[in-house]
CSV table of C-alpha atoms in Angstrom, one decimal:
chain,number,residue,atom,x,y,z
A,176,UNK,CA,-9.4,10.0,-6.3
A,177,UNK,CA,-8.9,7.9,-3.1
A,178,UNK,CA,-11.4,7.3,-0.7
A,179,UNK,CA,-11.6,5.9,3.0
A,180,UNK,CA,-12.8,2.0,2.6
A,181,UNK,CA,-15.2,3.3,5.5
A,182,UNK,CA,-16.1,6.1,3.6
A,183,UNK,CA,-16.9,4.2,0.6
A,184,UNK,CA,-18.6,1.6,2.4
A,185,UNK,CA,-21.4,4.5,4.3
A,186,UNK,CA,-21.9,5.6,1.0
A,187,UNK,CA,-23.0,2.2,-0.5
A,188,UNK,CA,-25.1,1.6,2.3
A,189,UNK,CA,-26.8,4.9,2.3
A,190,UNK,CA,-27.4,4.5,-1.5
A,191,UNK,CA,-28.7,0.7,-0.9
A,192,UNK,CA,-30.9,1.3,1.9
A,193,UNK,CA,-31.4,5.2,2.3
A,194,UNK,CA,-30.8,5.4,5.6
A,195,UNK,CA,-27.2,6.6,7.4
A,196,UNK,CA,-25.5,4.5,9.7
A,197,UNK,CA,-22.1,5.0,12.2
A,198,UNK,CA,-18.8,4.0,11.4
A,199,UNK,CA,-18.9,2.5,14.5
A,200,UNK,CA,-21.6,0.1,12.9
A,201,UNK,CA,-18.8,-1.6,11.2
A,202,UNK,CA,-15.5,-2.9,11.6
A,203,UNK,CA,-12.2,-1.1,9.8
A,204,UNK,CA,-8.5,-1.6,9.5
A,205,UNK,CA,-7.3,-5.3,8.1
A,206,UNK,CA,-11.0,-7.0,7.8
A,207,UNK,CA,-12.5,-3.9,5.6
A,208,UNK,CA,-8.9,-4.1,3.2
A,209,UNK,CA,-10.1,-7.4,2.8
A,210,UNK,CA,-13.5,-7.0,2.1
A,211,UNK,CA,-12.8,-4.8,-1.0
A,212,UNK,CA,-10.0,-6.8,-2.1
A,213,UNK,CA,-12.1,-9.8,-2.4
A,214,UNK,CA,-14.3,-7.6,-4.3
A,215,UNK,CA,-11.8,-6.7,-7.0
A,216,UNK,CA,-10.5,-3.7,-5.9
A,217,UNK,CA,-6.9,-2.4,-5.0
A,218,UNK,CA,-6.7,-1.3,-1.7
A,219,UNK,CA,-3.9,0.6,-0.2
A,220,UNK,CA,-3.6,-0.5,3.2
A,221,UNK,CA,-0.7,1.2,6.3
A,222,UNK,CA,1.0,2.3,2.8
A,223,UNK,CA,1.3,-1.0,1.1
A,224,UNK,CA,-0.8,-1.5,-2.0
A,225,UNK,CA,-2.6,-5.0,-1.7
A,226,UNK,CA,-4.4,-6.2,-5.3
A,227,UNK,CA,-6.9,-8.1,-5.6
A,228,UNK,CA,-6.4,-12.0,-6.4
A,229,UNK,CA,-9.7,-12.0,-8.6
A,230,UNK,CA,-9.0,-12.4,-12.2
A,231,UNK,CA,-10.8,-9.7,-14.6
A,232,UNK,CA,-13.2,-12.9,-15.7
A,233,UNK,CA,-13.6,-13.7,-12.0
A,234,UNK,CA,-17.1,-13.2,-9.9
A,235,UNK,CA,-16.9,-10.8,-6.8
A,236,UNK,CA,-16.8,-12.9,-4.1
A,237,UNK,CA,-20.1,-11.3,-2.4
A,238,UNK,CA,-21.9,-13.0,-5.1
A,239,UNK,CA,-20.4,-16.6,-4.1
A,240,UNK,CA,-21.0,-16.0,-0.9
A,241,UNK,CA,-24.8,-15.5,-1.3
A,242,UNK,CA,-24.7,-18.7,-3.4
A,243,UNK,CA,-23.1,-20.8,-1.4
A,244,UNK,CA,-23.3,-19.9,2.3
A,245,UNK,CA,-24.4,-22.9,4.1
A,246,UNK,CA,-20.8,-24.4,2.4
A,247,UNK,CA,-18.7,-21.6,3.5
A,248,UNK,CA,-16.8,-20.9,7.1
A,249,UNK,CA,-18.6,-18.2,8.9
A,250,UNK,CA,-15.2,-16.1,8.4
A,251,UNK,CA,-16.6,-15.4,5.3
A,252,UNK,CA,-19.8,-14.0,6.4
A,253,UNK,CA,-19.9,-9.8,6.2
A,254,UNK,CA,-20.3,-8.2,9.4
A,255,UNK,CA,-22.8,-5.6,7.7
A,256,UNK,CA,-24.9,-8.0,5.6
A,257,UNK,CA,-25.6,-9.7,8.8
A,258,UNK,CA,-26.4,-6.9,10.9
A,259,UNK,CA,-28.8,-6.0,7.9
A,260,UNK,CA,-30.4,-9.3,8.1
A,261,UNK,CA,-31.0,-9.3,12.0
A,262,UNK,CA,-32.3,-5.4,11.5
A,263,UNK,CA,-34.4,-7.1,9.0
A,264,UNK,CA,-35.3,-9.8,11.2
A,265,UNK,CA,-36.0,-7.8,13.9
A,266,UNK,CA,-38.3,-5.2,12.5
A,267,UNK,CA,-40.4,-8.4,10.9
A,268,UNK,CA,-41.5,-9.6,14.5
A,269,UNK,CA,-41.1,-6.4,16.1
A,270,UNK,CA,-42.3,-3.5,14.2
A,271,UNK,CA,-40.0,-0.4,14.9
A,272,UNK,CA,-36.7,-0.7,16.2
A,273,UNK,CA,-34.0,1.8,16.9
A,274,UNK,CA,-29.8,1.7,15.9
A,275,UNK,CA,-27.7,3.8,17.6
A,276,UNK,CA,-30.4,4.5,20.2
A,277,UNK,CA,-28.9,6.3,23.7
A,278,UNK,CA,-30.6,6.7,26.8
A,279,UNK,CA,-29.6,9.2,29.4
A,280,UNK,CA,-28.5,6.7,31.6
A,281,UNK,CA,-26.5,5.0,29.4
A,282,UNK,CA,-23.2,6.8,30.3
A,283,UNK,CA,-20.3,5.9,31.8
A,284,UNK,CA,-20.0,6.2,36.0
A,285,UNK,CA,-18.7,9.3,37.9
A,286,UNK,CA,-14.7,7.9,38.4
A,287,UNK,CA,-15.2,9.8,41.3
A,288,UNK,CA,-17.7,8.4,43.0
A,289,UNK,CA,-17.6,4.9,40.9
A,290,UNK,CA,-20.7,2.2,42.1
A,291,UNK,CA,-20.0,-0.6,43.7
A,292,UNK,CA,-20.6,-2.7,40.7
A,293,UNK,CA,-17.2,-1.4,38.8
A,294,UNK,CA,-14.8,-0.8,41.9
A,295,UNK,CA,-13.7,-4.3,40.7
A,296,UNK,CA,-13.9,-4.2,37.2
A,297,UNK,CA,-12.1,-0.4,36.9
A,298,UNK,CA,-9.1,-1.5,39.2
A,299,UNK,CA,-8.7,-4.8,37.6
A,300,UNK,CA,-8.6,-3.1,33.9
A,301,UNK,CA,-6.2,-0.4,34.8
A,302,UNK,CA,-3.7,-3.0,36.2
A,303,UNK,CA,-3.6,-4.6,33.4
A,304,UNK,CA,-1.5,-2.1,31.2
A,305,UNK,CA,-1.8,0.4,33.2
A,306,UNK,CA,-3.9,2.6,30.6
A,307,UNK,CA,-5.9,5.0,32.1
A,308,UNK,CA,-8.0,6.7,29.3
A,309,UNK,CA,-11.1,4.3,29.4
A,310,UNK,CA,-12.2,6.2,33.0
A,311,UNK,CA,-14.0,9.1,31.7
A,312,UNK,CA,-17.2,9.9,33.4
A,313,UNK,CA,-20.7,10.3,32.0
A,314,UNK,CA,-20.0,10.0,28.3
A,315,UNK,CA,-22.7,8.8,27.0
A,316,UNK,CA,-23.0,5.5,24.9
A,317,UNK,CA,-25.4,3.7,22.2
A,318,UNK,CA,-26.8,0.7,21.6
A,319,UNK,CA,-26.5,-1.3,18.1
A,320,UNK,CA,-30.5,-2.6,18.0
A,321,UNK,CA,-32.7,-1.6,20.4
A,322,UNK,CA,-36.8,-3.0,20.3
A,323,UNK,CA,-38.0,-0.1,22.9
A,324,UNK,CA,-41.5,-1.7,23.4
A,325,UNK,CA,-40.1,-5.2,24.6
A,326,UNK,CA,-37.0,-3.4,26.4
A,327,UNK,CA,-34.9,-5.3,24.6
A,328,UNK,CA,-31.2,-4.3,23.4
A,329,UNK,CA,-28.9,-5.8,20.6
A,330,UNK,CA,-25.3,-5.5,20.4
A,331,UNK,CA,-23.5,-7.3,17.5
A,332,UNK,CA,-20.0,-8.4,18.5
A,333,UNK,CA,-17.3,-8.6,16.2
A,334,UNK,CA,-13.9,-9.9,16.7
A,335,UNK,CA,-12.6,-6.4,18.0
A,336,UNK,CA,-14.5,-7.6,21.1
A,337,UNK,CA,-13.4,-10.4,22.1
A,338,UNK,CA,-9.9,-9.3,23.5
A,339,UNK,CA,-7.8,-9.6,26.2
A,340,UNK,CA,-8.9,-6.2,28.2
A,341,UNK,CA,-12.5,-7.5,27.7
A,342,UNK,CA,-11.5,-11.0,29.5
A,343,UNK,CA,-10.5,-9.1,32.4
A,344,UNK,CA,-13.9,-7.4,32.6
A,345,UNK,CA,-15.9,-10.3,32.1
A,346,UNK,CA,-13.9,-11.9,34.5
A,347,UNK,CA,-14.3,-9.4,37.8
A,348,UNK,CA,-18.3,-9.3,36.9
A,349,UNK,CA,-20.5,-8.7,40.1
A,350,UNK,CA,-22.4,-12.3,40.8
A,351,UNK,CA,-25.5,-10.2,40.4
A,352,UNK,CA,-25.4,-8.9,37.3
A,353,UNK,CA,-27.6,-11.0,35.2
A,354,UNK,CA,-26.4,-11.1,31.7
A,355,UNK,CA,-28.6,-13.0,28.5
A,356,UNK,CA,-26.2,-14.4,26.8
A,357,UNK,CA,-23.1,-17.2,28.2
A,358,UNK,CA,-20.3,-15.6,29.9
A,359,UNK,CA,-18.2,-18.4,29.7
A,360,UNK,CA,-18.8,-18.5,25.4
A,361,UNK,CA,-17.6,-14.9,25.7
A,362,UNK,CA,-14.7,-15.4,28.1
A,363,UNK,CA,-13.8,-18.5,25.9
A,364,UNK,CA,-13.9,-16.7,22.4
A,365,UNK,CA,-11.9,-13.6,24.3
A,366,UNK,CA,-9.4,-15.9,25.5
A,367,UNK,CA,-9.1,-17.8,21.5
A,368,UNK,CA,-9.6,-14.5,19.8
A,369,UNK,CA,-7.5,-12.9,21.2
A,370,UNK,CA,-8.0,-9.5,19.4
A,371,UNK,CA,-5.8,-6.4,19.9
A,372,UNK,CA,-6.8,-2.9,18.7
A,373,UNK,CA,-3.9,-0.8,18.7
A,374,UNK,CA,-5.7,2.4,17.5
A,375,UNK,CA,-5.6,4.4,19.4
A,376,UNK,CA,-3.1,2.8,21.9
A,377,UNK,CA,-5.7,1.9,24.7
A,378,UNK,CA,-8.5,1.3,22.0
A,379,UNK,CA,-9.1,-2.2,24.3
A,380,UNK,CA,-9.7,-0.9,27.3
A,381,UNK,CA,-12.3,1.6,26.0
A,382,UNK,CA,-14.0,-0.7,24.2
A,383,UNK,CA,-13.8,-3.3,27.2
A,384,UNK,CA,-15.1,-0.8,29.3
A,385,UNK,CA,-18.2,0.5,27.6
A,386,UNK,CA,-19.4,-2.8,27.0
A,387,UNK,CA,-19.1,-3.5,29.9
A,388,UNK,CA,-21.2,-0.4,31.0
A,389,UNK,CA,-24.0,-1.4,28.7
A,390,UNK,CA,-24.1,-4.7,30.1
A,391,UNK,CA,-24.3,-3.5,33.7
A,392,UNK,CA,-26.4,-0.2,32.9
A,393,UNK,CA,-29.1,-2.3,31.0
A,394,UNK,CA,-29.6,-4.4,33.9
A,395,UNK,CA,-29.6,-1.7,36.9
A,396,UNK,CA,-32.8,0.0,34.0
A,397,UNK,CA,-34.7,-3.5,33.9
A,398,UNK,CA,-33.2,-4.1,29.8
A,399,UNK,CA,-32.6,-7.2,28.2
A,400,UNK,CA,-29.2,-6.6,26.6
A,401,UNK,CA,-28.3,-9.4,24.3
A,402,UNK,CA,-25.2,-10.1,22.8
A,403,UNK,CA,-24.8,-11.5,19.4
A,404,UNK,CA,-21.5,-12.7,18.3
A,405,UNK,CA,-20.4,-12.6,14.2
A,406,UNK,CA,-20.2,-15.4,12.7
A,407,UNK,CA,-21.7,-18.0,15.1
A,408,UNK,CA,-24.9,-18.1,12.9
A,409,UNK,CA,-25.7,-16.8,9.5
A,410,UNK,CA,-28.3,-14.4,9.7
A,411,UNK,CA,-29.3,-14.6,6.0
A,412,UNK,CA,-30.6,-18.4,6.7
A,413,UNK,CA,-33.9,-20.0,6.5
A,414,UNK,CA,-34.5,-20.2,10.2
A,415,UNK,CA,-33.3,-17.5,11.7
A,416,UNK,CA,-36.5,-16.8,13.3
A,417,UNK,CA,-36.6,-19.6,15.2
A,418,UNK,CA,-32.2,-19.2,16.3
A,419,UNK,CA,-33.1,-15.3,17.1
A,420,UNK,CA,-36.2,-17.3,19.3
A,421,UNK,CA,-33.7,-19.8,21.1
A,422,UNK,CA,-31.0,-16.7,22.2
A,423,UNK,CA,-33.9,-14.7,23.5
A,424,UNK,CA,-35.1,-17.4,25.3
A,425,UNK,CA,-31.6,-17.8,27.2
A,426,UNK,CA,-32.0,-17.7,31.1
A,427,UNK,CA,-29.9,-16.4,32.7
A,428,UNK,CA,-28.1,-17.7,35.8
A,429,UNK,CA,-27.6,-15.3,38.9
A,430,UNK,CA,-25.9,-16.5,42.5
A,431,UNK,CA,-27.3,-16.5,45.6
């Protein structure tokens, strides 16, 4: 019987941790074909049938990764381990914390009547391919991590973020927006990433959009909203305490 590679992945983390998560939580297409193939298993991926390079004698990768992480590019690093380790991380120096957590006013402006912060931002992302399906009003949005009692928010950004359609929001931020985590390190990996989402066609400019409306929304409602980019640290470290410290501590920079 086939399976989704997303399917099969909720179900291993419901049965590892007992607790349902989002699809949204993790990454698909190309990156989760390659998660199982490194696993062992034959995926079938846009109709082609990749096998897996492991021999039958050969350990799963996961396991080698574990091993030998310090040694290994952060490519290697699994998007959902990671955001496991930080969950864990989190709720050590925390206590509770929320996934998927909305708030009411987490939703997307009234197109009609748009603030001045996105007049910018929404004209500059519609010229750009001239996509128009990101400008929905008031849909409401979640947040990855969220620690209510320090008003702090997590989002975990994998490589689907860092894309062209999210350079050009970056770019036509209002000077007052103060974000906790570098700009420029986002506009940078946006610009070398390079990542295009193709499904569906203006996939992009949503996803663009509504972090850019988390960004902006957290800071109008006096939250910290940090971003957290995969791969730039490996969560599953010795000292990750004191890393999570250092990006919390990040002051942000706001013009006059």
């Amino acid at each position: 019987k086939k399976e989704t590679a997303k399917h099969i992945l909720l179900l291993a983390y419901f049965n590892a941790y007992k607790r349902e998560i989002s699809k949204q939580d993790f990454s698909g297409g190309k990156e989760t074909a390659d998660f199982f193939t490194k696993l062992g298993f034959q995926v079938e991926y846009h109709k082609n049938i990749i096998k897996s390079k492991l021999s039958h004698n050969a350990a799963p990768e996961s396991k080698i990764v574990t091993k030998q992480s310090k040694s290994l590019p952060n490519r290697s690093l699994s998007a959902v381990s990671q955001k496991n380790a930080l969950q864990r991380l989190l709720q050590k120096n925390y206590g509770n914390i929320e996934t998927e957590k909305k708030f009411d006013w987490l939703r997307t402006p009234d197109q009609n009547n748009l603030p001045s912060e996105y007049v910018e931002i929404v004209e500059a992302l519609s010229a750009y391919r001239h996509y128009e399906g990101f400008k929905k009003s008031k849909i409401l949005l979640s947040c990855d991590m969220v620690v209510e009692k320090q008003k702090l928010i997590i989002e975990y950004d994998e490589r689907q973020h860092f894309s062209k359609a999210r350079k050009i929001t970056l770019e036509h931020y209002p000077d007052a927006i103060q974000l906790h985590y570098s700009k420029e390190s986002w506009l940078e990996a946006c610009k070398r990433i390079n990542a295009i989402d193709n499904d569906p066609i203006d996939r992009d400019e949503r996803r663009a959009f509504y972090d850019t409306v988390r960004d902006i929304e957290a800071h109008r409602n006096g939250y910290t909203l940090l971003r957290i980019k995969h791969g730039n640290f490996n969560w599953e470290e010795p000292g990750a305490g004191t890393h999570l410290k250092n990006l919390l501590s990040f002051k942000p920079t706001v013009k006059s």
